[in-house]
PDB file of C-alpha atoms in Angstrom:
ATOM      1  CA  MET A   1      29.223  -3.138 -20.045  1.00 85.00           C
ATOM      2  CA  ASN A   2      32.609  -3.824 -21.649  1.00 87.00           C
ATOM      3  CA  ILE A   3      31.405  -4.238 -25.574  1.00 92.00           C
ATOM      4  CA  ARG A   4      28.979  -0.676 -24.448  1.00 92.00           C
ATOM      5  CA  THR A   5      32.918   0.233 -23.504  1.00 90.00           C
ATOM      6  CA  SER A   6      34.109  -0.358 -26.837  1.00 93.00           C
ATOM      7  CA  LEU A   7      31.524   0.823 -28.567  1.00 95.00           C
ATOM      8  CA  ARG A   8      32.687   4.461 -26.288  1.00 93.00           C
ATOM      9  CA  THR A   9      35.435   4.273 -27.218  1.00 93.00           C
ATOM     10  CA  TYR A  10      36.798   3.070 -30.849  1.00 94.00           C
ATOM     11  CA  ASP A  11      37.719   4.745 -33.845  1.00 94.00           C
ATOM     12  CA  ARG A  12      34.576   3.521 -35.733  1.00 95.00           C
ATOM     13  CA  ASP A  13      36.571   4.415 -38.975  1.00 95.00           C
ATOM     14  CA  ALA A  14      40.118   2.588 -38.166  1.00 94.00           C
ATOM     15  CA  LEU A  15      40.340  -0.541 -40.429  1.00 93.00           C
ATOM     16  CA  CYS A  16      40.961  -3.679 -38.836  1.00 92.00           C
ATOM     17  CA  CYS A  17      41.486  -6.574 -41.564  1.00 91.00           C
ATOM     18  CA  GLY A  18      40.354  -4.356 -44.287  1.00 93.00           C
ATOM     19  CA  ALA A  19      36.887  -3.073 -42.772  1.00 95.00           C
ATOM     20  CA  PRO A  20      36.046  -0.409 -40.943  1.00 96.00           C
ATOM     21  CA  CYS A  21      35.776  -0.915 -36.632  1.00 96.00           C
ATOM     22  CA  TRP A  22      31.855  -0.414 -36.982  1.00 97.00           C
ATOM     23  CA  ARG A  23      31.185  -3.350 -38.995  1.00 97.00           C
ATOM     24  CA  TRP A  24      33.001  -5.407 -36.818  1.00 97.00           C
ATOM     25  CA  ALA A  25      30.626  -4.066 -33.979  1.00 97.00           C
ATOM     26  CA  TYR A  26      27.611  -4.601 -35.891  1.00 98.00           C
ATOM     27  CA  HIS A  27      29.117  -8.364 -36.620  1.00 98.00           C
ATOM     28  CA  ALA A  28      29.375  -8.956 -33.059  1.00 97.00           C
ATOM     29  CA  LEU A  29      26.230  -7.678 -32.174  1.00 98.00           C
ATOM     30  CA  HIS A  30      24.325  -9.442 -35.204  1.00 98.00           C
ATOM     31  CA  SER A  31      25.680 -12.304 -34.108  1.00 97.00           C
ATOM     32  CA  ALA A  32      24.964 -12.059 -30.453  1.00 97.00           C
ATOM     33  CA  ASP A  33      21.230 -11.318 -31.470  1.00 98.00           C
ATOM     34  CA  LYS A  34      20.887 -14.401 -34.009  1.00 98.00           C
ATOM     35  CA  TRP A  35      23.114 -17.129 -32.572  1.00 97.00           C
ATOM     36  CA  PHE A  36      22.138 -16.571 -28.969  1.00 96.00           C
ATOM     37  CA  ILE A  37      18.974 -18.149 -28.906  1.00 97.00           C
ATOM     38  CA  ASN A  38      17.847 -19.851 -32.104  1.00 97.00           C
ATOM     39  CA  PRO A  39      19.555 -18.785 -35.174  1.00 97.00           C
ATOM     40  CA  PHE A  40      16.866 -20.983 -37.113  1.00 96.00           C
ATOM     41  CA  VAL A  41      14.232 -19.155 -36.003  1.00 96.00           C
ATOM     42  CA  TYR A  42      15.371 -15.659 -36.139  1.00 96.00           C
ATOM     43  CA  GLU A  43      13.644 -12.363 -37.554  1.00 96.00           C
ATOM     44  CA  GLU A  44      16.532  -9.944 -38.844  1.00 97.00           C
ATOM     45  CA  PRO A  45      16.486  -6.354 -37.300  1.00 97.00           C
ATOM     46  CA  ILE A  46      14.179  -4.122 -39.807  1.00 96.00           C
ATOM     47  CA  PHE A  47      18.146  -1.884 -40.885  1.00 96.00           C
ATOM     48  CA  HIS A  48      19.809  -5.256 -41.459  1.00 97.00           C
ATOM     49  CA  GLU A  49      20.844  -6.042 -45.364  1.00 96.00           C
ATOM     50  CA  ASN A  50      21.438  -9.468 -46.543  1.00 96.00           C
ATOM     51  CA  GLY A  51      25.328  -9.837 -46.047  1.00 95.00           C
ATOM     52  CA  MET A  52      25.593  -6.803 -44.136  1.00 97.00           C
ATOM     53  CA  ASP A  53      26.508  -9.275 -40.958  1.00 97.00           C
ATOM     54  CA  ASN A  54      29.742 -10.298 -42.859  1.00 97.00           C
ATOM     55  CA  PRO A  55      32.087  -7.283 -42.218  1.00 97.00           C
ATOM     56  CA  GLU A  56      33.883  -8.389 -45.962  1.00 95.00           C
ATOM     57  CA  ASN A  57      30.335  -7.666 -47.562  1.00 96.00           C
ATOM     58  CA  PRO A  58      29.804  -4.265 -48.556  1.00 94.00           C
ATOM     59  CA  THR A  59      26.355  -2.907 -47.989  1.00 95.00           C
ATOM     60  CA  SER A  60      24.814   0.303 -48.418  1.00 96.00           C
ATOM     61  CA  VAL A  61      23.827   0.344 -44.945  1.00 96.00           C
ATOM     62  CA  ILE A  62      25.731   2.558 -42.266  1.00 96.00           C
ATOM     63  CA  LEU A  63      24.625   2.261 -38.394  1.00 97.00           C
ATOM     64  CA  SER A  64      26.037   4.708 -36.264  1.00 97.00           C
ATOM     65  CA  ASP A  65      27.369   4.556 -32.963  1.00 97.00           C
ATOM     66  CA  ALA A  66      23.738   5.431 -31.204  1.00 97.00           C
ATOM     67  CA  GLN A  67      22.317   3.030 -33.699  1.00 98.00           C
ATOM     68  CA  LEU A  68      24.894  -0.110 -32.277  1.00 98.00           C
ATOM     69  CA  LEU A  69      24.459   1.072 -28.761  1.00 97.00           C
ATOM     70  CA  SER A  70      20.244   1.071 -29.035  1.00 97.00           C
ATOM     71  CA  TYR A  71      20.846  -2.167 -31.296  1.00 98.00           C
ATOM     72  CA  LEU A  72      22.818  -3.265 -28.341  1.00 97.00           C
ATOM     73  CA  ASP A  73      20.134  -2.327 -25.322  1.00 97.00           C
ATOM     74  CA  LEU A  74      17.521  -4.554 -28.034  1.00 97.00           C
ATOM     75  CA  ILE A  75      20.054  -7.537 -27.569  1.00 97.00           C
ATOM     76  CA  GLU A  76      20.705  -7.354 -23.765  1.00 96.00           C
ATOM     77  CA  LYS A  77      16.696  -7.087 -23.022  1.00 97.00           C
ATOM     78  CA  LYS A  78      15.851  -9.855 -25.271  1.00 97.00           C
ATOM     79  CA  THR A  79      18.669 -11.940 -24.041  1.00 96.00           C
ATOM     80  CA  MET A  80      18.329 -11.228 -20.146  1.00 96.00           C
ATOM     81  CA  ASN A  81      15.019 -12.080 -20.935  1.00 97.00           C
ATOM     82  CA  TYR A  82      15.439 -15.569 -22.229  1.00 96.00           C
ATOM     83  CA  LEU A  83      18.425 -16.244 -19.763  1.00 95.00           C
ATOM     84  CA  ALA A  84      15.345 -15.881 -16.793  1.00 96.00           C
ATOM     85  CA  PHE A  85      13.374 -18.310 -18.712  1.00 93.00           C
ATOM     86  CA  LEU A  86      15.983 -21.086 -18.965  1.00 95.00           C
ATOM     87  CA  THR A  87      16.338 -23.959 -16.558  1.00 96.00           C
ATOM     88  CA  ASP A  88      19.155 -26.008 -16.425  1.00 95.00           C
ATOM     89  CA  ASN A  89      17.414 -28.807 -18.088  1.00 97.00           C
ATOM     90  CA  MET A  90      16.759 -26.864 -20.826  1.00 97.00           C
ATOM     91  CA  LEU A  91      20.402 -26.129 -21.594  1.00 97.00           C
ATOM     92  CA  TYR A  92      20.695 -29.474 -22.903  1.00 97.00           C
ATOM     93  CA  GLU A  93      18.035 -29.396 -25.710  1.00 98.00           C
ATOM     94  CA  LYS A  94      18.204 -28.209 -28.932  1.00 98.00           C
ATOM     95  CA  PRO A  95      15.530 -25.092 -29.548  1.00 97.00           C
ATOM     96  CA  GLU A  96      13.202 -25.891 -32.404  1.00 96.00           C
ATOM     97  CA  ASN A  97      14.877 -26.492 -35.740  1.00 96.00           C
ATOM     98  CA  CYS A  98      18.500 -25.812 -34.276  1.00 97.00           C
ATOM     99  CA  ILE A  99      21.286 -28.660 -34.672  1.00 97.00           C
ATOM    100  CA  TYR A 100      23.324 -27.284 -31.142  1.00 97.00           C
ATOM    101  CA  THR A 101      21.737 -27.073 -27.700  1.00 98.00           C
ATOM    102  CA  ARG A 102      20.854 -24.199 -25.832  1.00 98.00           C
ATOM    103  CA  MET A 103      24.264 -24.557 -23.822  1.00 97.00           C
ATOM    104  CA  GLU A 104      26.462 -24.372 -26.637  1.00 97.00           C
ATOM    105  CA  LEU A 105      24.440 -21.486 -28.547  1.00 98.00           C
ATOM    106  CA  VAL A 106      24.612 -19.357 -24.979  1.00 97.00           C
ATOM    107  CA  LEU A 107      29.332 -20.181 -24.665  1.00 97.00           C
ATOM    108  CA  ARG A 108      29.567 -19.682 -27.956  1.00 96.00           C
ATOM    109  CA  GLN A 109      28.229 -16.304 -28.108  1.00 96.00           C
ATOM    110  CA  TYR A 110      29.815 -15.137 -25.019  1.00 94.00           C
ATOM    111  CA  ARG A 111      33.324 -16.577 -26.445  1.00 96.00           C
ATOM    112  CA  HIS A 112      32.377 -14.287 -29.499  1.00 96.00           C
ATOM    113  CA  LEU A 113      31.141 -11.266 -28.252  1.00 95.00           C
ATOM    114  CA  SER A 114      34.035 -11.340 -25.809  1.00 94.00           C
ATOM    115  CA  PHE A 115      36.285 -12.372 -28.410  1.00 95.00           C
ATOM    116  CA  HIS A 116      35.239  -8.857 -30.476  1.00 95.00           C
ATOM    117  CA  THR A 117      35.332  -6.685 -27.633  1.00 94.00           C
ATOM    118  CA  GLY A 118      38.937  -7.407 -26.957  1.00 93.00           C
ATOM    119  CA  MET A 119      39.477  -6.725 -30.899  1.00 94.00           C
ATOM    120  CA  LEU A 120      38.130  -3.791 -30.599  1.00 95.00           C
ATOM    121  CA  ASN A 121      39.509  -2.897 -26.727  1.00 92.00           C
ATOM    122  CA  GLY A 122      42.928  -3.950 -28.940  1.00 92.00           C
ATOM    123  CA  GLN A 123      42.512  -1.495 -31.773  1.00 92.00           C
ATOM    124  CA  THR A 124      41.605   1.414 -29.395  1.00 92.00           C
ATOM    125  CA  ALA A 125      44.363   0.567 -27.248  1.00 90.00           C
ATOM    126  CA  VAL A 126      46.851   1.017 -29.919  1.00 91.00           C
ATOM    127  CA  ALA A 127      45.200   4.315 -31.638  1.00 91.00           C
ATOM    128  CA  THR A 128      45.279   5.769 -28.217  1.00 89.00           C
ATOM    129  CA  GLU A 129      48.033   4.384 -26.179  1.00 89.00           C
ATOM    130  CA  LYS A 130      45.120   3.897 -23.146  1.00 87.00           C
ATOM    131  CA  PHE A 131      43.223   0.943 -22.496  1.00 85.00           C
ATOM    132  CA  PRO A 132      39.717   1.121 -22.468  1.00 86.00           C
ATOM    133  CA  MET A 133      38.218   0.162 -18.942  1.00 80.00           C
ATOM    134  CA  TRP A 134      37.443  -3.504 -18.468  1.00 77.00           C
ATOM    135  CA  VAL A 135      34.308  -4.820 -15.676  1.00 76.00           C
ATOM    136  CA  SER A 136      34.366  -8.104 -14.093  1.00 72.00           C
ATOM    137  CA  GLU A 137      32.504  -7.302 -11.326  1.00 70.00           C
ATOM    138  CA  THR A 138      29.078  -5.135 -12.369  1.00 65.00           C
ATOM    139  CA  ASP A 139      28.180  -4.804  -8.677  1.00 67.00           C
ATOM    140  CA  GLN A 140      31.860  -3.585  -7.561  1.00 66.00           C
ATOM    141  CA  PHE A 141      32.089  -0.907 -10.637  1.00 65.00           C
ATOM    142  CA  VAL A 142      31.852   2.610 -10.103  1.00 65.00           C
ATOM    143  CA  ASP A 143      30.249   4.394 -12.971  1.00 68.00           C
ATOM    144  CA  ASP A 144      31.848   7.568 -12.900  1.00 66.00           C
ATOM    145  CA  GLY A 145      31.808   8.410 -16.531  1.00 69.00           C
ATOM    146  CA  ILE A 146      35.486   7.108 -16.483  1.00 67.00           C
ATOM    147  CA  LEU A 147      35.525   5.149 -20.378  1.00 72.00           C
ATOM    148  CA  PHE A 148      39.569   4.688 -19.597  1.00 73.00           C
ATOM    149  CA  GLY A 149      41.809   2.551 -17.223  1.00 67.00           C
ATOM    150  CA  ARG A 150      42.515  -0.847 -17.469  1.00 58.00           C
ATOM    151  CA  TYR A 151      40.151  -1.933 -14.178  1.00 58.00           C
ATOM    152  CA  ARG A 152      37.501   0.309 -12.398  1.00 55.00           C
ATOM    153  CA  LYS A 153      36.046  -0.697  -9.586  1.00 56.00           C
ATOM    154  CA  GLY A 154      35.007   0.771  -6.105  1.00 54.00           C
ATOM    155  CA  ASN A 155      36.117  -0.221  -2.703  1.00 47.00           C
ATOM    156  CA  LEU A 156      36.281  -4.175  -2.097  1.00 44.00           C
ATOM    157  CA  SER A 157      35.856  -5.008   1.038  1.00 44.00           C
ATOM    158  CA  LEU A 158      37.848  -8.034   2.042  1.00 39.00           C
TER     159      LEU A 158
END
C-alpha cells in the first residue's frame, strides 16, 4: 500500500540524484522482483532493458506510472505466493545457485523497498508540502481515496 501510494503521489519527472524519480521507482520495484526470491535464477520482465535497473544508466525505455503500478501488481502477487509457500526452516536455506539465505533476501528487500518508498515520499513532501499517506496496519486502513495525511486509519477499538 505504501509504495503504491508513493507511485500515485510523486512527481515522476522530478530529479533525485540526477535521475527522474520514475527511474528510482523502477529500481526499487525491479529489485523487489529480482532479489526477494532468488536473484540468481530470475527472468527479466519483457520491458526491461539491460542496465535499466540502475537509475544512473541511460535507457531508451520509459515506463508510465500505469506500467509501474501493473508491474507492482505482478510483483505483489508473486511475492505473496512465495511467502505463503515458505516455512520457518526454509528461511535458513539458500535458494538454488544463491549465496544468501531466503531470510537475508526477504529482509534486504523489505528494507530496500521501504528506503525507496521513503525517498519518493520525501521528494513528494518537499515539492507539495504534504506528506503522502502511510499505512502501518492495513486491517485498520480506510480506503477513501485520500492519498495525503500522515497516517490514515479507521476507528481503533481499544
